N, CA, C and O atoms as a DFTB+ gen file, in Angstrom:
360 C
 N C O
     1  1      10.407     -43.776      73.101
     2  2      11.183     -42.682      73.623
     3  2      12.516     -43.230      74.139
     4  3      12.548     -44.247      74.831
     5  1      13.604     -42.554      73.801
     6  2      14.924     -42.982      74.242
     7  2      15.114     -42.685      75.722
     8  3      14.850     -41.580      76.197
     9  1      15.582     -43.710      76.439
    10  2      15.954     -43.537      77.846
    11  2      17.307     -44.188      78.059
    12  3      17.552     -45.305      77.605
    13  1      18.180     -43.478      78.755
    14  2      19.504     -43.994      79.070
    15  2      19.374     -45.177      80.016
    16  3      18.634     -45.121      80.999
    17  1      20.100     -46.250      79.711
    18  2      20.086     -47.466      80.534
    19  2      21.395     -47.516      81.308
    20  3      22.434     -47.866      80.748
    21  1      21.354     -47.171      82.585
    22  2      22.582     -47.064      83.379
    23  2      23.282     -48.404      83.589
    24  3      24.482     -48.425      83.863
    25  1      22.578     -49.507      83.470
    26  2      23.168     -50.826      83.668
    27  2      23.962     -51.333      82.473
    28  3      24.559     -52.409      82.528
    29  1      23.966     -50.567      81.409
    30  2      24.676     -50.958      80.195
    31  2      25.972     -50.173      80.115
    32  3      25.989     -48.958      80.315
    33  1      27.053     -50.876      79.823
    34  2      28.376     -50.249      79.803
    35  2      28.657     -49.554      78.475
    36  3      29.662     -49.811      77.813
    37  1      27.745     -48.675      78.114
    38  2      27.859     -47.871      76.907
    39  2      27.375     -46.478      77.292
    40  3      26.361     -46.335      77.975
    41  1      28.099     -45.454      76.853
    42  2      27.762     -44.085      77.214
    43  2      26.434     -43.602      76.652
    44  3      25.847     -44.225      75.766
    45  1      25.976     -42.480      77.187
    46  2      24.687     -41.893      76.826
    47  2      24.563     -41.630      75.316
    48  3      23.591     -42.054      74.691
    49  1      25.530     -40.944      74.744
    50  2      25.456     -40.593      73.321
    51  2      25.480     -41.842      72.456
    52  3      24.725     -41.942      71.489
    53  1      26.337     -42.790      72.796
    54  2      26.426     -44.048      72.035
    55  2      25.113     -44.824      72.140
    56  3      24.642     -45.377      71.146
    57  1      24.514     -44.871      73.345
    58  2      23.225     -45.544      73.497
    59  2      22.169     -44.880      72.622
    60  3      21.362     -45.568      71.997
    61  1      22.168     -43.556      72.572
    62  2      21.217     -42.850      71.718
    63  2      21.417     -43.202      70.263
    64  3      20.456     -43.426      69.527
    65  1      22.673     -43.250      69.853
    66  2      23.000     -43.618      68.475
    67  2      22.467     -45.015      68.148
    68  3      21.815     -45.213      67.123
    69  1      22.748     -45.972      69.023
    70  2      22.308     -47.361      68.807
    71  2      20.784     -47.429      68.759
    72  3      20.215     -48.098      67.896
    73  1      20.136     -46.744      69.677
    74  2      18.669     -46.732      69.735
    75  2      18.080     -46.235      68.414
    76  3      17.201     -46.878      67.841
    77  1      18.568     -45.094      67.935
    78  2      17.982     -44.499      66.738
    79  2      18.373     -45.232      65.457
    80  3      17.551     -45.343      64.547
    81  1      19.592     -45.730      65.363
    82  2      19.974     -46.536      64.196
    83  2      19.109     -47.798      64.149
    84  3      18.659     -48.209      63.079
    85  1      18.882     -48.401      65.300
    86  2      18.064     -49.619      65.352
    87  2      16.641     -49.334      64.895
    88  3      16.043     -50.147      64.190
    89  1      16.089     -48.185      65.290
    90  2      14.735     -47.839      64.859
    91  2      14.659     -47.580      63.351
    92  3      13.585     -47.684      62.759
    93  1      15.777     -47.248      62.738
    94  2      15.821     -47.026      61.292
    95  2      16.021     -48.325      60.513
    96  3      16.252     -48.287      59.305
    97  1      15.938     -49.456      61.175
    98  2      16.193     -50.774      60.588
    99  2      15.548     -50.922      59.201
   100  3      16.208     -51.356      58.257
   101  1      14.293     -50.570      59.077
   102  2      13.573     -50.732      57.809
   103  2      14.101     -49.863      56.688
   104  3      13.849     -50.152      55.518
   105  1      14.827     -48.807      57.014
   106  2      15.371     -47.898      56.011
   107  2      16.835     -48.203      55.679
   108  3      17.396     -47.613      54.756
   109  1      17.450     -49.117      56.423
   110  2      18.857     -49.448      56.206
   111  2      19.009     -50.355      54.995
   112  3      18.066     -51.040      54.597
   113  1      20.203     -50.354      54.412
   114  2      20.462     -51.262      53.301
   115  2      20.557     -52.695      53.816
   116  3      20.654     -52.929      55.021
   117  1      20.529     -53.643      52.894
   118  2      20.510     -55.068      53.262
   119  2      21.688     -55.463      54.141
   120  3      21.526     -56.232      55.088
   121  1      22.860     -54.947      53.837
   122  2      24.060     -55.319      54.591
   123  2      23.946     -54.869      56.052
   124  3      24.289     -55.627      56.959
   125  1      23.479     -53.671      56.280
   126  2      23.347     -53.179      57.654
   127  2      22.245     -53.933      58.398
   128  3      22.387     -54.223      59.586
   129  1      21.151     -54.252      57.709
   130  2      20.100     -55.065      58.350
   131  2      20.646     -56.446      58.692
   132  3      20.321     -57.006      59.739
   133  1      21.480     -56.994      57.803
   134  2      22.083     -58.307      58.056
   135  2      22.968     -58.252      59.300
   136  3      22.967     -59.188      60.100
   137  1      23.717     -57.176      59.468
   138  2      24.576     -57.018      60.645
   139  2      23.723     -56.980      61.920
   140  3      24.057     -57.627      62.912
   141  1      22.632     -56.228      61.888
   142  2      21.743     -56.160      63.061
   143  2      21.108     -57.512      63.323
   144  3      21.026     -57.940      64.475
   145  1      20.657     -58.195      62.278
   146  2      20.077     -59.537      62.445
   147  2      21.086     -60.486      63.080
   148  3      20.749     -61.239      63.994
   149  1      22.306     -60.449      62.601
   150  2      23.356     -61.315      63.125
   151  2      23.631     -61.015      64.594
   152  3      23.782     -61.932      65.401
   153  1      23.695     -59.744      64.935
   154  2      23.909     -59.360      66.332
   155  2      22.745     -59.816      67.204
   156  3      22.954     -60.270      68.329
   157  1      21.534     -59.700      66.699
   158  2      20.357     -60.168      67.450
   159  2      20.417     -61.678      67.670
   160  3      20.082     -62.161      68.752
   161  1      20.840     -62.423      66.653
   162  2      20.975     -63.879      66.810
   163  2      22.018     -64.210      67.873
   164  3      21.812     -65.092      68.707
   165  1      23.126     -63.500      67.832
   166  2      24.212     -63.731      68.786
   167  2      23.784     -63.367      70.210
   168  3      24.094     -64.096      71.152
   169  1      23.084     -62.261      70.370
   170  2      22.741     -61.755      71.706
   171  2      21.434     -62.318      72.249
   172  3      21.255     -62.415      73.463
   173  1      20.524     -62.689      71.359
   174  2      19.210     -63.138      71.798
   175  2      19.005     -64.635      71.792
   176  3      18.019     -65.130      72.340
   177  1      19.933     -65.373      71.173
   178  2      19.784     -66.831      71.126
   179  2      18.448     -67.221      70.522
   180  3      18.062     -66.719      69.467
   181  1      17.748     -68.118      71.196
   182  2      16.467     -68.590      70.672
   183  2      15.410     -67.487      70.620
   184  3      14.387     -67.638      69.952
   185  1      15.653     -66.389      71.317
   186  2      14.713     -65.266      71.338
   187  2      15.177     -64.110      70.453
   188  3      14.793     -62.964      70.686
   189  1      15.992     -64.394      69.448
   190  2      16.557     -63.329      68.636
   191  2      15.494     -62.516      67.913
   192  3      15.660     -61.311      67.725
   193  1      14.422     -63.147      67.511
   194  2      13.360     -62.404      66.824
   195  2      12.673     -61.427      67.776
   196  3      12.305     -60.322      67.377
   197  1      12.505     -61.829      69.019
   198  2      11.931     -60.932      70.031
   199  2      12.855     -59.743      70.250
   200  3      12.396     -58.602      70.315
   201  1      14.142     -60.000      70.364
   202  2      15.116     -58.928      70.543
   203  2      15.092     -57.986      69.349
   204  3      15.072     -56.768      69.522
   205  1      15.095     -58.536      68.145
   206  2      15.074     -57.686      66.953
   207  2      13.826     -56.819      66.918
   208  3      13.904     -55.626      66.627
   209  1      12.685     -57.408      67.211
   210  2      11.457     -56.616      67.216
   211  2      11.521     -55.521      68.283
   212  3      11.088     -54.394      68.044
   213  1      12.052     -55.847      69.439
   214  2      12.130     -54.869      70.525
   215  2      13.034     -53.691      70.165
   216  3      12.668     -52.539      70.401
   217  1      14.199     -53.966      69.602
   218  2      15.144     -52.876      69.329
   219  2      14.839     -52.128      68.032
   220  3      15.331     -51.016      67.843
   221  1      14.048     -52.703      67.142
   222  2      13.793     -52.047      65.859
   223  2      12.396     -51.436      65.755
   224  3      12.050     -50.849      64.729
   225  1      11.601     -51.572      66.801
   226  2      10.263     -50.983      66.824
   227  2      10.062     -50.308      68.177
   228  3      10.919     -50.388      69.057
   229  1       8.952     -49.662      68.328
   230  2       8.629     -49.029      69.607
   231  2       7.688     -49.900      70.432
   232  3       6.998     -49.401      71.321
   233  1       7.657     -51.186      70.143
   234  2       6.812     -52.116      70.880
   235  2       7.336     -52.260      72.307
   236  3       8.545     -52.348      72.521
   237  1       6.433     -52.282      73.276
   238  2       6.837     -52.345      74.684
   239  2       7.434     -53.705      75.032
   240  3       7.155     -54.716      74.387
   241  1       8.261     -53.695      76.069
   242  2       8.873     -54.941      76.553
   243  2       7.790     -55.920      76.994
   244  3       7.897     -57.120      76.741
   245  1       6.763     -55.422      77.643
   246  2       5.678     -56.292      78.123
   247  2       5.016     -57.011      76.959
   248  3       4.797     -58.221      77.019
   249  1       4.698     -56.280      75.905
   250  2       4.048     -56.887      74.740
   251  2       4.970     -57.900      74.059
   252  3       4.526     -58.983      73.677
   253  1       6.239     -57.558      73.907
   254  2       7.210     -58.487      73.297
   255  2       7.285     -59.769      74.116
   256  3       7.240     -60.868      73.562
   257  1       7.398     -59.632      75.422
   258  2       7.535     -60.806      76.299
   259  2       6.301     -61.696      76.249
   260  3       6.412     -62.922      76.256
   261  1       5.138     -61.084      76.200
   262  2       3.907     -61.867      76.097
   263  2       3.833     -62.600      74.757
   264  3       3.445     -63.766      74.698
   265  1       4.203     -61.914      73.701
   266  2       4.113     -62.493      72.359
   267  2       5.115     -63.626      72.149
   268  3       4.803     -64.617      71.489
   269  1       6.323     -63.482      72.711
   270  2       7.389     -64.453      72.476
   271  2       7.630     -65.397      73.661
   272  3       8.537     -66.228      73.626
   273  1       6.816     -65.260      74.702
   274  2       6.889     -66.150      75.866
   275  2       8.269     -66.152      76.524
   276  3       8.885     -67.203      76.699
   277  1       8.740     -64.967      76.884
   278  2       9.999     -64.863      77.617
   279  2       9.826     -63.836      78.731
   280  3       8.922     -63.001      78.687
   281  1      10.695     -63.908      79.717
   282  2      10.613     -62.981      80.844
   283  2      11.262     -61.655      80.461
   284  3      12.106     -61.595      79.567
   285  1      10.854     -60.599      81.152
   286  2      11.449     -59.284      80.891
   287  2      12.933     -59.290      81.240
   288  3      13.722     -58.613      80.580
   289  1      13.321     -60.038      82.260
   290  2      14.748     -60.078      82.617
   291  2      15.564     -60.732      81.505
   292  3      16.685     -60.300      81.237
   293  1      15.036     -61.751      80.862
   294  2      15.718     -62.382      79.731
   295  2      15.851     -61.397      78.578
   296  3      16.910     -61.296      77.959
   297  1      14.779     -60.675      78.293
   298  2      14.825     -59.676      77.221
   299  2      15.844     -58.583      77.554
   300  3      16.626     -58.184      76.692
   301  1      15.838     -58.104      78.785
   302  2      16.755     -57.024      79.159
   303  2      18.219     -57.472      79.130
   304  3      19.097     -56.674      78.801
   305  1      18.492     -58.722      79.465
   306  2      19.865     -59.238      79.344
   307  2      20.296     -59.255      77.878
   308  3      21.429     -58.899      77.553
   309  1      19.390     -59.669      77.003
   310  2      19.694     -59.685      75.570
   311  2      19.911     -58.260      75.047
   312  3      20.807     -58.026      74.236
   313  1      19.103     -57.324      75.505
   314  2      19.250     -55.922      75.094
   315  2      20.603     -55.381      75.555
   316  3      21.267     -54.668      74.802
   317  1      21.016     -55.707      76.771
   318  2      22.320     -55.264      77.280
   319  2      23.439     -55.796      76.391
   320  3      24.344     -55.055      76.006
   321  1      23.368     -57.097      76.066
   322  2      24.392     -57.683      75.187
   323  2      24.372     -57.013      73.809
   324  3      25.425     -56.775      73.216
   325  1      23.185     -56.712      73.309
   326  2      23.034     -56.055      72.004
   327  2      23.725     -54.688      72.013
   328  3      24.517     -54.383      71.121
   329  1      23.428     -53.881      73.008
   330  2      24.035     -52.547      73.091
   331  2      25.543     -52.633      73.269
   332  3      26.285     -51.875      72.645
   333  1      25.997     -53.544      74.110
   334  2      27.433     -53.651      74.358
   335  2      28.175     -54.261      73.189
   336  3      29.381     -54.054      73.058
   337  1      27.493     -55.005      72.337
   338  2      28.140     -55.642      71.190
   339  2      27.915     -54.919      69.874
   340  3      28.416     -55.349      68.835
   341  1      27.169     -53.827      69.908
   342  2      26.843     -53.107      68.675
   343  2      28.106     -52.601      67.990
   344  3      28.969     -52.022      68.649
   345  1      28.233     -52.808      66.676
   346  2      29.454     -52.395      65.970
   347  2      29.684     -50.882      66.047
   348  3      28.733     -50.101      66.066
   349  1      30.920     -50.492      66.090
   350  2      31.285     -49.065      66.159
   351  2      30.983     -48.347      64.844
   352  3      30.741     -47.140      64.839
   353  1      30.995     -49.073      63.744
   354  2      30.941     -48.454      62.417
   355  2      29.581     -48.411      61.771
   356  3      29.439     -47.766      60.732
   357  1      28.570     -49.056      62.320
   358  2      27.278     -49.158      61.632
   359  2      26.531     -47.830      61.629
   360  3      25.428     -47.744      61.090
């Protein structure tokens, strides 16, 4: 379920757009998936796969953190960078 994240410097409508485009990851063409993968690598560092799974699925933060051995605060910082760095055109 989409929830507005007030700590992210991106407006409500834009956050909704990013959330739903990210969930459509599996339906996007290769180039758009590559852009999301690249952004996840840039924003998530060594945890980029955890970030990608979190933003492209409805898997909970708790489950992602347990599976990838990272703290929720680390995941949330990566998510903030992801939203703030998301391309305008995708």
